[in-house]
Coordinates of C-alpha atoms in Angstrom, one line a residue:
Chain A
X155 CA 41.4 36.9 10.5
X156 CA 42.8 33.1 11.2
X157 CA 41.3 31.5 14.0
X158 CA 42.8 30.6 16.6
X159 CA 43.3 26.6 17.4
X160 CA 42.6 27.3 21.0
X161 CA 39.0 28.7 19.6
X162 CA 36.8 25.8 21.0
X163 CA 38.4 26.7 24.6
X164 CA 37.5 30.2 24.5
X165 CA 34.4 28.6 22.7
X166 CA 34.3 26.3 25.7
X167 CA 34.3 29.6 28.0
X168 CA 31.8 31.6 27.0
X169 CA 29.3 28.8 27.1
X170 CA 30.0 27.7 30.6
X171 CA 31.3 24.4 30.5
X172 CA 34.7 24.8 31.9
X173 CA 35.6 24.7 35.5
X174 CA 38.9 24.1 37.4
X175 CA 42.1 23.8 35.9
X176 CA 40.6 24.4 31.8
X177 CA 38.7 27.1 33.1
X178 CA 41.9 28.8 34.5
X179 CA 43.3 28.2 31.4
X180 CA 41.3 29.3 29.3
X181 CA 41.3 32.9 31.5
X182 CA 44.9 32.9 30.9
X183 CA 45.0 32.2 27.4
X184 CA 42.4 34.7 26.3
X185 CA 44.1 37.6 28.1
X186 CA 46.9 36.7 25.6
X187 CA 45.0 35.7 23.0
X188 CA 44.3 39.1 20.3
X189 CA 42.1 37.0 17.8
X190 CA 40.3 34.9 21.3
X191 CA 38.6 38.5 22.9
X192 CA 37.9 39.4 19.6
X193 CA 35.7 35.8 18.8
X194 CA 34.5 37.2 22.2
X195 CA 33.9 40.6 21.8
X196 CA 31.7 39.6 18.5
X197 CA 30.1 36.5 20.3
X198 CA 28.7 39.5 22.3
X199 CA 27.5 41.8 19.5
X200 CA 25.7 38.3 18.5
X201 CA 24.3 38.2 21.8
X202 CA 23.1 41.8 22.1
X203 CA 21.8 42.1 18.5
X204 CA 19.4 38.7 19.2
X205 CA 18.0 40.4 22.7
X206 CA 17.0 43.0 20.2
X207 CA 15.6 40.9 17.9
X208 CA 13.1 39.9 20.7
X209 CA 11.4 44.0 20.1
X210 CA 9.8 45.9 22.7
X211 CA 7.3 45.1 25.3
X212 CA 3.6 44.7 24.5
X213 CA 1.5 47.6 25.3
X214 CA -0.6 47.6 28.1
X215 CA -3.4 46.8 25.5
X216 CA -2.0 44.4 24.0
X217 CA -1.3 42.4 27.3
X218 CA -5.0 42.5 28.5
X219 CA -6.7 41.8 25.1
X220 CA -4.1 38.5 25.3
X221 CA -5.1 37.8 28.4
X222 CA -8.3 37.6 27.8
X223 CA -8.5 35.7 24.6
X224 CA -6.1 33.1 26.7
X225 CA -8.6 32.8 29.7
X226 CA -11.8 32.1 27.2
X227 CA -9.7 29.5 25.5
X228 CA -8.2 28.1 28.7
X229 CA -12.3 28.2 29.7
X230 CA -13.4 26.2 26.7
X231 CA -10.4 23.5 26.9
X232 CA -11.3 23.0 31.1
X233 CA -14.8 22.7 30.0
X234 CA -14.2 19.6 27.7
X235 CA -13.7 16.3 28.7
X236 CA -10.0 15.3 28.7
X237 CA -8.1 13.1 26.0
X238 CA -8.1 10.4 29.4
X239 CA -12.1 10.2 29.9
X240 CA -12.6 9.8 26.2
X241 CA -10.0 7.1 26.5
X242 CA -11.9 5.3 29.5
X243 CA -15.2 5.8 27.2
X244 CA -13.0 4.2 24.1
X245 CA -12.1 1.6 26.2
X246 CA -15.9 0.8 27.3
X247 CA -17.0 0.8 24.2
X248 CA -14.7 -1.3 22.6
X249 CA -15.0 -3.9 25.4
X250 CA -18.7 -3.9 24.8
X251 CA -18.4 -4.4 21.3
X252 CA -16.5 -7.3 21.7
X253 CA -18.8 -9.0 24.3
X254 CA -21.3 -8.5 21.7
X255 CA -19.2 -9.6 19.1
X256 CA -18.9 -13.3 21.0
X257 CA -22.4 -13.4 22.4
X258 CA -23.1 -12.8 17.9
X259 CA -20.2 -15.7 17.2
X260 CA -21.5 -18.5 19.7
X261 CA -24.9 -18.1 19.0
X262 CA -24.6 -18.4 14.8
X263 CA -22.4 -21.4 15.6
X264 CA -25.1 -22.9 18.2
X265 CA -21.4 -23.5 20.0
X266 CA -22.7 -25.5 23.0
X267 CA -22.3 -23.2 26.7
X268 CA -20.2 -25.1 29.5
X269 CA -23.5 -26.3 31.1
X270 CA -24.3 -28.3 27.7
X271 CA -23.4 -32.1 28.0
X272 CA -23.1 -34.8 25.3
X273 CA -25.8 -36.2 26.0
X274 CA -27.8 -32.9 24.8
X275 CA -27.2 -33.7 21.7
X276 CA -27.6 -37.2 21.2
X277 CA -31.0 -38.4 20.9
X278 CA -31.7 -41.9 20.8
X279 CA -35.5 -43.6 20.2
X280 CA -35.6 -47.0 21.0
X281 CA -37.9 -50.1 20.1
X282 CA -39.7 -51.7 22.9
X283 CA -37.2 -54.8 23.4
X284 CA -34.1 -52.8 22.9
X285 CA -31.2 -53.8 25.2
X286 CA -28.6 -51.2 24.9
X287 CA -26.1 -48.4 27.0
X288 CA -24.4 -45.6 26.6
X289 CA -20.7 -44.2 28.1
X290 CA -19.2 -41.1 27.2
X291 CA -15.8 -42.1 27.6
X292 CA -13.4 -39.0 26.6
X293 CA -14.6 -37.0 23.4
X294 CA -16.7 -39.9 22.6
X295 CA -20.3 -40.9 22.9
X296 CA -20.8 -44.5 23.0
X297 CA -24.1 -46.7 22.4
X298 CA -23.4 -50.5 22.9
X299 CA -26.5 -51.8 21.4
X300 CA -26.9 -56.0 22.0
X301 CA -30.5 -56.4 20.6
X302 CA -33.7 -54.5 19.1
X303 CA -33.5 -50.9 17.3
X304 CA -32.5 -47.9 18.2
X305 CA -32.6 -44.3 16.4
X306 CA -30.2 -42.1 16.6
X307 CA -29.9 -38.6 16.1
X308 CA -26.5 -36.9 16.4
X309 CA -27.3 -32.8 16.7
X310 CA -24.7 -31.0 14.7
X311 CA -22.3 -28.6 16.8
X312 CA -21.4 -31.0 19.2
X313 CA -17.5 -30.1 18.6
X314 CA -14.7 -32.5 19.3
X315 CA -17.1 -35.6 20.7
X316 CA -18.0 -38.3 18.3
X317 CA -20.9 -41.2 18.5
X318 CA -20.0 -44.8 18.1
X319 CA -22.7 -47.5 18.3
X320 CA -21.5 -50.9 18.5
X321 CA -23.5 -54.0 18.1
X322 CA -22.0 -57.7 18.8
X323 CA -20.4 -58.0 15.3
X324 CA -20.2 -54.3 13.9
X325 CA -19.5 -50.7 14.7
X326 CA -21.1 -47.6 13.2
X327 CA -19.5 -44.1 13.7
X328 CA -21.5 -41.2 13.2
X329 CA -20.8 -38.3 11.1
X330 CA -23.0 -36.2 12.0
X331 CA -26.8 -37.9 11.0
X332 CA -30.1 -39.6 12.1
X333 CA -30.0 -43.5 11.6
X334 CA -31.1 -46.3 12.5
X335 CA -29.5 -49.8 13.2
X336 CA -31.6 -52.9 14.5
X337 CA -29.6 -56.4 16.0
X338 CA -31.5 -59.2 16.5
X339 CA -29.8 -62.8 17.8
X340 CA -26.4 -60.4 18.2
X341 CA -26.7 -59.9 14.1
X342 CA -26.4 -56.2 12.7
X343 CA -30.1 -56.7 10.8
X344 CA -30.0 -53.8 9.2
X345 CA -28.3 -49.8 9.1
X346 CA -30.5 -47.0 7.3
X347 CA -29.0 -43.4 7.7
X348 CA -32.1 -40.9 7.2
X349 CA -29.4 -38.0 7.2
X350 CA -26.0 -37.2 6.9
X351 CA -23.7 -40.5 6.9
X352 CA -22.3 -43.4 8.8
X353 CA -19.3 -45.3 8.7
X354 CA -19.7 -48.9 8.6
X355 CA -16.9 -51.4 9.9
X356 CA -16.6 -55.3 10.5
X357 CA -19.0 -55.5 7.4
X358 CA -16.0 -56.3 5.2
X359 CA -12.2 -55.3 5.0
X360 CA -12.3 -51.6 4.9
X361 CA -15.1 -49.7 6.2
X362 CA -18.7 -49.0 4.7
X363 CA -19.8 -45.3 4.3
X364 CA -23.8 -45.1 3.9
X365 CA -25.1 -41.9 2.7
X366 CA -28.2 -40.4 3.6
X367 CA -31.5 -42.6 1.6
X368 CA -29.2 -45.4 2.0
X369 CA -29.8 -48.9 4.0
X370 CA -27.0 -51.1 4.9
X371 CA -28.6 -54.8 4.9
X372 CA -27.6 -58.0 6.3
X373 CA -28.4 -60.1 3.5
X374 CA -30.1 -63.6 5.2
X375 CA -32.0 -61.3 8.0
X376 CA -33.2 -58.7 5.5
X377 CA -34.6 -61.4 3.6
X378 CA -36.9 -62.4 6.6
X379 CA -38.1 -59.0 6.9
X380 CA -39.3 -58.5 3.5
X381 CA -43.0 -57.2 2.8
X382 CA -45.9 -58.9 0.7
X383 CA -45.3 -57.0 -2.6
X384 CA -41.4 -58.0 -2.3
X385 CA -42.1 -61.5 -3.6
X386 CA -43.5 -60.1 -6.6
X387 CA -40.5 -57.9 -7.3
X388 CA -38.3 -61.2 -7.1
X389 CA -40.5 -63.0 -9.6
X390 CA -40.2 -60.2 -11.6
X391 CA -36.2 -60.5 -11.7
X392 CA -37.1 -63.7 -13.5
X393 CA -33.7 -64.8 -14.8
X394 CA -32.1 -67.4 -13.6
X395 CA -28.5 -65.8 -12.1
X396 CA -30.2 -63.1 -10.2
X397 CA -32.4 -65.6 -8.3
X398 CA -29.9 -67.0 -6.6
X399 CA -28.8 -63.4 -6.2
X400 CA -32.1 -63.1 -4.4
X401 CA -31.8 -65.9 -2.6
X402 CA -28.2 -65.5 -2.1
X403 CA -29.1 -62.6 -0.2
X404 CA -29.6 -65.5 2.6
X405 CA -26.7 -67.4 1.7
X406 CA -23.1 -67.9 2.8
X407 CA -23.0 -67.2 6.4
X408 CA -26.8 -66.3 7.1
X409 CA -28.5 -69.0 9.5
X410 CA -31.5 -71.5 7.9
X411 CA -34.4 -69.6 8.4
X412 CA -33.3 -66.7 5.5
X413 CA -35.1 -68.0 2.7
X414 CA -38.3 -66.2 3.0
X415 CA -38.2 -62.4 2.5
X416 CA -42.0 -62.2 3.1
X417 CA -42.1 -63.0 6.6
X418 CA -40.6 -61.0 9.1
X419 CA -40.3 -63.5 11.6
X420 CA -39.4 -61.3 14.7
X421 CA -42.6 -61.7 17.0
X422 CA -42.5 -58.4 18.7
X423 CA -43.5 -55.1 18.5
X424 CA -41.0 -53.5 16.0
X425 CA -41.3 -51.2 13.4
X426 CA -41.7 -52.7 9.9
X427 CA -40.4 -51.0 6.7
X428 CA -42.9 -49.6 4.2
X429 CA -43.2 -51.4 1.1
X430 CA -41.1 -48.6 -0.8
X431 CA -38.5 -49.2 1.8
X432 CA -38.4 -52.8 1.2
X433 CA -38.8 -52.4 -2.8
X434 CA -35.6 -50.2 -2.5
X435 CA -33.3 -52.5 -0.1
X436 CA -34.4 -55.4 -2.5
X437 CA -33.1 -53.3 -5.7
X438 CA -30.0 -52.3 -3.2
X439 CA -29.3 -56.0 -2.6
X440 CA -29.2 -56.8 -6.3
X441 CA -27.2 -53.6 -6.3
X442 CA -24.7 -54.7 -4.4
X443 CA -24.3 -58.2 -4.8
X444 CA -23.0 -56.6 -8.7
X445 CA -26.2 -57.9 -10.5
X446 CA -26.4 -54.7 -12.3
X447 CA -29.0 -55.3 -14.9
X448 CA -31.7 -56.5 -12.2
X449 CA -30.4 -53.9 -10.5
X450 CA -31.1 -51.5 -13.2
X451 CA -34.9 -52.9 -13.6
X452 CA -35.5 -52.9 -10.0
X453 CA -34.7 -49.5 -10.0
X454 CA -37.2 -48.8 -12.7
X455 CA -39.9 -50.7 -11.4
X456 CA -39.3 -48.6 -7.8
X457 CA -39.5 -45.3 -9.4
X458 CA -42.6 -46.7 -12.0
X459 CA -44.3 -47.5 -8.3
X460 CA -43.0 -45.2 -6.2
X461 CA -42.9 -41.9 -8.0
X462 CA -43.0 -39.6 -5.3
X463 CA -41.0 -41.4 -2.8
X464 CA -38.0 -39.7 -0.8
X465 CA -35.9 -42.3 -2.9
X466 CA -37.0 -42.0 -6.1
X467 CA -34.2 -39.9 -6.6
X468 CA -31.7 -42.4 -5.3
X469 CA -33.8 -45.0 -7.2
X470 CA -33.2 -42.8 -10.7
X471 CA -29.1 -42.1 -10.3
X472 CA -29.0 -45.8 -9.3
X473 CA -30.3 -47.2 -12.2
X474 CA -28.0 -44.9 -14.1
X475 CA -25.0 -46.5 -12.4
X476 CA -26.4 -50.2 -12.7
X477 CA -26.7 -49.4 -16.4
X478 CA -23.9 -48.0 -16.4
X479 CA -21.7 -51.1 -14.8
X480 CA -23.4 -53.4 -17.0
X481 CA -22.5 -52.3 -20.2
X482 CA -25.5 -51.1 -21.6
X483 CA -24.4 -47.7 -22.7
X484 CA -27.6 -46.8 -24.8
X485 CA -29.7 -47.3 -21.8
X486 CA -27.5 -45.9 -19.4
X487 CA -28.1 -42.6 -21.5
X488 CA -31.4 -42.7 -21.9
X489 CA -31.2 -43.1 -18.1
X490 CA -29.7 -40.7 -17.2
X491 CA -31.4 -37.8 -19.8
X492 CA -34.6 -38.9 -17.8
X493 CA -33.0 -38.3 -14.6
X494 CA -31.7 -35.0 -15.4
X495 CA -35.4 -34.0 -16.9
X496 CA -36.6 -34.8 -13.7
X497 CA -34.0 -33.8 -11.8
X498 CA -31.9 -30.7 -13.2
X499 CA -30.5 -29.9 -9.8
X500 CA -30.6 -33.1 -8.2
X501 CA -28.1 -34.1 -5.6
X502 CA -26.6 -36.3 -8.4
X503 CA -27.2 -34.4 -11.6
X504 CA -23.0 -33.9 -11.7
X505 CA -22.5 -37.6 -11.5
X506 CA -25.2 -38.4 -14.0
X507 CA -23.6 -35.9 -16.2
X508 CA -20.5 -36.6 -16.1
X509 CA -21.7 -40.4 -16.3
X510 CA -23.8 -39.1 -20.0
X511 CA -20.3 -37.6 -21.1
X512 CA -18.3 -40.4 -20.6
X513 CA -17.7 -43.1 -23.4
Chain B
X83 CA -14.2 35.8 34.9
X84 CA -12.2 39.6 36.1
X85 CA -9.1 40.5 33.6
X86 CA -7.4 41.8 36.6
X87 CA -5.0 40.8 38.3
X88 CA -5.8 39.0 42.0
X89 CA -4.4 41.0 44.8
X90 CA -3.2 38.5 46.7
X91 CA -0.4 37.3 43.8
X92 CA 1.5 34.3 44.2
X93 CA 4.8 34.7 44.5
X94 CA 6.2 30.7 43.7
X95 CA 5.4 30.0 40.0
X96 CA 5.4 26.2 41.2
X97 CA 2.3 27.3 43.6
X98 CA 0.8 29.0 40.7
X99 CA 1.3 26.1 38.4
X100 CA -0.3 24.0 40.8
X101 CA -3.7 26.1 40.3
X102 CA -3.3 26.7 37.4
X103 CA -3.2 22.5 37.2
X104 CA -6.3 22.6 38.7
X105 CA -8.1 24.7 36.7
X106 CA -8.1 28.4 38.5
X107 CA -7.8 31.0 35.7
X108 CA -6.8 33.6 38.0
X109 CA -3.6 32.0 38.6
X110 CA -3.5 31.1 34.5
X111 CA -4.0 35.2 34.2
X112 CA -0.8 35.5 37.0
X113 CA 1.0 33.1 34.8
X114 CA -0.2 35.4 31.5
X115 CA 1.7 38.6 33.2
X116 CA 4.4 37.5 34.4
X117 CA 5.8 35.2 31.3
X118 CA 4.1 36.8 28.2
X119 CA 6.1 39.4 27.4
X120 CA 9.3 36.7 27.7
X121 CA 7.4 34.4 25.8
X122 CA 6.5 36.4 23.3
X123 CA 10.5 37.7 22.6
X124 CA 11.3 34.3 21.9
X125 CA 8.2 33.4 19.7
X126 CA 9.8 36.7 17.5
X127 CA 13.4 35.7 17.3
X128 CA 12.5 32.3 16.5
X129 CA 9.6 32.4 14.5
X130 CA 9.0 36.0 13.3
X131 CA 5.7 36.7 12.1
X132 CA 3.5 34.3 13.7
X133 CA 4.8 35.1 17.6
X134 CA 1.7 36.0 18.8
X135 CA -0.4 32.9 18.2
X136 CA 2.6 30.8 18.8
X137 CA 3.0 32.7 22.5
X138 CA -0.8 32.2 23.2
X139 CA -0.2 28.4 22.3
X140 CA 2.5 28.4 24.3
X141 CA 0.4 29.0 27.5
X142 CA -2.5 26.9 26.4
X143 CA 0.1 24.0 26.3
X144 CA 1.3 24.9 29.2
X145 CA -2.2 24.1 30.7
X146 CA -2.2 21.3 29.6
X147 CA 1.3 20.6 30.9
X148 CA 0.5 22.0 34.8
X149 CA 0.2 18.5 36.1
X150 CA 3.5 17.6 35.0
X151 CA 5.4 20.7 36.1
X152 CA 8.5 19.9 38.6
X153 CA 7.9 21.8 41.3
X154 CA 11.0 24.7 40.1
X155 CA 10.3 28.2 41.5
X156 CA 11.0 29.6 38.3
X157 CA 9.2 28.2 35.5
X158 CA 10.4 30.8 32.6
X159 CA 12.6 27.6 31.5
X160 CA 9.8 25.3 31.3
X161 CA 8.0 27.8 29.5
X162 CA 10.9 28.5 26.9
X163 CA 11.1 24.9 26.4
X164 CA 7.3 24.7 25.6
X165 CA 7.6 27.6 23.2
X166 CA 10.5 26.0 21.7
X167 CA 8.6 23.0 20.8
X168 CA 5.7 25.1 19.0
X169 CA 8.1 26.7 17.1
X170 CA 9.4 23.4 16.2
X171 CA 6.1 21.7 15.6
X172 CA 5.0 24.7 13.5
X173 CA 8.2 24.8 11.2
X174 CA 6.5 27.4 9.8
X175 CA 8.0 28.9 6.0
X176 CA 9.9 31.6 8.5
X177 CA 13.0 30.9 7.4
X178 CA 12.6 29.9 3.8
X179 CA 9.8 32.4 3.1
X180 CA 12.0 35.1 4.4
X181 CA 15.0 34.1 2.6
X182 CA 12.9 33.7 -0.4
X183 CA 11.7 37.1 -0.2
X184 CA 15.1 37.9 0.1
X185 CA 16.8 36.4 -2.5
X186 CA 13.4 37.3 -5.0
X187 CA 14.4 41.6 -3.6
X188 CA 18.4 41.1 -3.7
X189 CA 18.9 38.3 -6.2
X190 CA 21.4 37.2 -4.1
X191 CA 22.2 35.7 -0.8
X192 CA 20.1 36.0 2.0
X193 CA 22.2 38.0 4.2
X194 CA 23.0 41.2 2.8
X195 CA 26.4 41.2 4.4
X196 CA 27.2 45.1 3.2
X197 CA 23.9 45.8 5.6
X198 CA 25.8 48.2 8.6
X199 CA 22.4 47.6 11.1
X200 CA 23.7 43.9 12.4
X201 CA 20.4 43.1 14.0
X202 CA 18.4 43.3 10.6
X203 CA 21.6 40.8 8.9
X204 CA 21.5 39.0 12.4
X205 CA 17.5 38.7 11.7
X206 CA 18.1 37.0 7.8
X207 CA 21.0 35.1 9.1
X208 CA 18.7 33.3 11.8
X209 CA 16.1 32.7 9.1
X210 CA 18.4 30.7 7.7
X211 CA 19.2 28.5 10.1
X212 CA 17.0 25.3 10.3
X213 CA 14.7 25.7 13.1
X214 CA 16.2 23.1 15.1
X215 CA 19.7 24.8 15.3
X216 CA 18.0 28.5 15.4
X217 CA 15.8 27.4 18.7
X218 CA 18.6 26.1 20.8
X219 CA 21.2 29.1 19.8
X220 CA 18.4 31.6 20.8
X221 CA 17.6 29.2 24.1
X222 CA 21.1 29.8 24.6
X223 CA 22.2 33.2 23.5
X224 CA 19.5 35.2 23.9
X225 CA 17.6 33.9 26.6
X226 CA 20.5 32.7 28.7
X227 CA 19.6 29.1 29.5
X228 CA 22.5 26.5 30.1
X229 CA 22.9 23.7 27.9
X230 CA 21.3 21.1 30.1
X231 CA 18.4 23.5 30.7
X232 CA 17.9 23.5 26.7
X233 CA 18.3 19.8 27.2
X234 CA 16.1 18.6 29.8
X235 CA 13.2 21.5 27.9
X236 CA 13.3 20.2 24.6
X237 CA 14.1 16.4 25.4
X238 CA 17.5 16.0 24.2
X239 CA 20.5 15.1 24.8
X240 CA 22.9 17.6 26.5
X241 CA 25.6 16.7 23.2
X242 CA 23.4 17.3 21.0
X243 CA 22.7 20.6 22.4
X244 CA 26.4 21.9 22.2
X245 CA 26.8 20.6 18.6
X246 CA 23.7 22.0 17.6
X247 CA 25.0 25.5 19.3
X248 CA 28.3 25.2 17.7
X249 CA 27.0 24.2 14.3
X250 CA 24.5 27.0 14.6
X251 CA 27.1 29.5 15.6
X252 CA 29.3 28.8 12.8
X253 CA 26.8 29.1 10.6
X254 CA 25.5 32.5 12.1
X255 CA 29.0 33.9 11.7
X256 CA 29.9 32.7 8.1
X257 CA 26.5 34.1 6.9
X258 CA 26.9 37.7 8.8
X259 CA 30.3 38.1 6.9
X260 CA 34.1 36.9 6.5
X261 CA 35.2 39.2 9.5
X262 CA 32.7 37.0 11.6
X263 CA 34.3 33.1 10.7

C-alpha cells in the first residue's frame, strides 16, 4: 500500500513531537486517513512484538545469584584506589623525576647556581710588583693590568661572561684558558697560554690567536730576558740573515737596552722562564720573523735537548712547517715521518699528514 | 555483606544513588532489585546473547557514575542510557553473527519475511540494524523514553536522535516485509 505524503505527520504523532495547532491536525487527518491508522496500527505491533523481545522476568534465583556477583565486584572496585589517586601519584612522580632530571643536567654541566659570581671562576696569581684591577662590567670580566705578571685561569662553565685583560698597549681575550701575560715599562713583555687559547689584539692589524704551548713575545723585551744557554742557540744560527733576525728581535720599535737576550734586566722578584721555555721562544722568534730554515734547526736542536719537554711536540710539527715554508721538501718529509713515529696520535699528526701528502 | 534486602528501603533512587555514591552496597543491592530486571530487557533486545554480563556492567558503571547522577527521582533513564552505551561499546557480532547464521541456515535474507511469529522476524530484523540505530529505536519504542531523554543518555544531539529513529524504522519495516514500507 502507497504511503501517504502526510506519513511523517502521523510519523510526527506517534513520536510526540507535535503540540498545538500540527498536533490537532494531525488528529484530524488520521481519523480520515485509511493508510495513516494503519502505519499506526502496525507501528504498534512493532511496539508490542519489541516489549516481547525483552523475555520474561528473571527467576527469583537468578536475581539473587546477580546480586551477589554484582556486590563482590562493586566490593573489589571500592576497595581499589580510584583512576584520580593514581593520577595524583602519576603526577608526583613525574614531578620528581623531573626535579631529578635538572638537579642530573646542572650538575654534568657544573652550570654555576645563582649564588656563584664571576669572580668564582676567575683565578688570577700575581707577581710581587704587579699593579693591576679587575671590573666586571656586564657579562664581562675585566683585568687592567699596568705592570708585572699576572696568571690567569679562566674556569670553563662560566656561561655568557668573558675575560679581557688589557695592558697599556694590548688586549688579550680569553677563550676559555690559563695564561700568563707580564708588562713591564707599560710594554706587553710577553703572552704564554698554558691552556686553551687567547686572542691577541693591538699586536698587529687583525688579532693574534695563541694556542695552548704557545708564547706571544715582544721581540726587544724578550730578548732581555733570555737565559745563559740562549746565546749559544744564537751562535749556533750562525748565518749571517738570521742574526740580524736575532737581533732584530730588538729592533724597529724596541728601546736601546734590547740587544742582550742573556740578561734579564728586571731587578725584582719575577719568575724567570726555564731554559726549554727560552730555547722555544727563541726558535718561535725565528719562527715568526719568517726565517724558516733557522727556524727549522732551532726546532731540532730544542727537541735534540729537550726530549721530554711539554713542547717537544710543538717543537716537532714546527719544524715540519718551517721546512715546509722554506722549500726544503725532502726534509720537510723526513720531518714529518719522524713526527708521526713519535707521535701517531699527536695533536698535529692530521696536519703533518696532510703536510707529507702534499706536493 | 547480607543478600537481602534492607528493610528500611529507600524510596528516592536519587537518595539511593547518593549511597550508593558513597560506597554503601546495600543501597547498590536496592538499586540491583529494583532496575535489573529492566536492565536486563534492554541488554536482550539490543544485544541478544550476551545481556547478562552486559546488565551486570551496566550497574558496575553505574557505580562508577553515582557521583555524577542529577539528582532525578527516577533513574531507570540514566540507567537505560548507561546500558545503551555498553551495548555500543561492546558492538558485539550480534547483529552480523546472527544474520550470518541466518543467511548460512536460509541462504537467503536475513529476515524470513514468510515467518507468521512477527517477534522472531522482528528479532532478525533488529539484528540487522547497526547498533547505533537499533539502541535508540528500542530506547524509544520499547522502553518509552522521549527523544531528548535518548539524547541527553547517550550524548547526542536531539536531531540526530529522530533521524536515527526514522532511519531505523524504515529500515525495520522494509526488512519485516512489503506490507510493512
Amino acid at each position: 500500500m502507497k504511503s501517504c505524503e502526510s506519513l511523517w505527520q502521523t510519523e510526527a504523532l506517534l513520536e510526540g513531537r507535535l503540540s498545538g495547532k500540527a498536533l490537532r491536525a494531525a488528529e484530524r487527518h488520521l481519523a480520515s486517513c485509511t493508510r495513516c491508522r494503519t502505519h499506526v496500527d502496525q507501528a504498534a505491533q512493532i511496539r508490542q512484538g519489541m516489549q516481547q523481545l525483552g523475555g520474561g522476568a528473571p527467576s527469583e534465583l537468578d536475581l539473587a545469584r546477580g546480586r551477589q556477583r554484582l556486590l563482590a565486584a562493586a566490593n573489589q572496585h571500592l576497595r581499589r584506589p580510584g583512576p584520580r589517586a593514581s593520577r595524583r601519584k602519576l603526577i608526583l612522580a613525574a614531578a620528581l623525576f623531573l626535579v631529578a632530571a635538572v638537579l642530573w643536567v646542572r650538575l654534568q654541566a657544573k652550570l654555576p647556581f645563582p649564588h656563584e659570581t664571576a669572580e668564582y671562576s676567575v683565578q688570577i696569581e700575581a707577581s710581587a710588583d704587579a699593579e693591576y684591577a679587575r671590573s666586571a662590567p656586564a657579562q664581562r670580566e675585566l683585568v687592567n693590568l699596568e705592570q708585572g705578571e699576572l696568571k690567569v685561569s679562566v674556569l670553563h662553565g662560566t656561561g655568557e661572561r668573558t675575560l679581557l685583560v688589557r695592558t697599556p698597549d694590548l688586549e688579550i681575550e680569553d677563550q676559555g684558558t690559563v695564561f700568563s701575560v707580564r708588562v713591564e715599562n707599560r710594554k706587553t713583555l710577553f703572552v704564554r697560554v698554558e691552556e686553551g687559547r687567547v686572542a691577541l689584539r693591538g699586536a698587529g692589524p687583525r688579532p693574534v690567536l695563541i694556542e695552548a704551548g704557545d708564547t706571544w713575545s715582544r721581540p726587544t723585551e724578550v730578548s732581555e730576558r733570555a737565559s745563559t744557554p740562549e746565546p749559544a742557540l744564537k751562535e749556533r744560527a750562525a748565518p749571517a740573515p738570521v742574526a740580524p733576525a736575532a737581533t732584530s728581535a730588538s729592533s724597529a720599535t724596541a728601546p736601546p737596552a734590547a740587544t742582550s737576550v742573556t740578561s734579564n734586566a728586571h731587578p725584582s722578584a719575577t719568575p724567570t722562564p726555564a731554559s726549554a721555555d727560552s730555547d722555544f721562544e727563541v726558535a718561535m722568534q725565528a719562527f715568526r720573523a719568517g726565517s724558516w730554515s733557522r727556524a727549522a734547526q732551532l726546532f731540532s736542536a730544542f727537541e735534540a735537548q729537550h726530549p721530554r719537554s711539554k713542547r717537544a711536540e710543538d717543537a716537532a710539527y714546527l719544524r715540519v712547517v718551517a721546512l715546509q715554508r722554506a722549500g726544503q721538501t725532502a726534509q720537510m718529509k723526513s720531518a714529518a715521518d719522524a713526527y708521526l713515529s713519535r707521535y701517531p696520535k699527536g695533536f698535529r699528526s692530521k696536519e703533518v699528514r696532510a703536510l707529507s701528502a702534499s706536493k | 555483606m547480607s543478600s537481602e534486602p534492607r528493610v528500611d528501603a529507600v524510596e528516592n533512587d536519587a537518595e539511593l544513588l547518593r549511597q550508593v555514591a558513597a560506597g554503601d552496597l546495600e543501597a547498590l543491592g536496592q538499586l540491583y532489585d529494583r532496575y535489573f530486571p529492566a536492565v536486563l530487557a534492554f541488554c536482550r533486545r539490543a544485544a541478544g546473547q550476551d545481556a547478562e554480563d552486559l546488565a551486570q556492567e551496566t550497574f558496575l558503571t553505574a557505580v562508577r557514575a553515582a557521583p555524577n547522577y542529577d539528582g532525578r527521582e527516577i533513574c531507570r533513564p540514566w540507567l537505560l542510557g548507561i546500558a545503551a552505551r555498553c551495548v555500543l561499546h561492546k558492538r558485539r557480532s550480534f547483529a552480523r553473527f546472527q544474520a550470518l547464521l541466518q543467511r548460512f541456515a536460509n541462504g537467503s535474507a536475513a529476515v524470513d519475511q514468510r515467518d507468521p511469529d512477527l517477534t522472531r522476524r522482528l528479532e532478525q530484523a533488529l539484528a540487522e540494524l547497526p547498533a547505533a540505530k537499533r539502541v535508540v529505536v528500542i530506547l524509544a519504542e520499547a522502553e518509552g523514553l522521549t527523544g531528548e531523554e535518548i539524547a541527553k543518555q547517550l550524548g547526542i544531539p536531539v536531531g540526530t536522535v529522530w533521524t536515527r529513529l526514522y532511519h531505523a524504522k524504515r529500515q525495520l519495516r522494509g526488512l519485516l516485509g512489503e506490507e510493512w514500507t
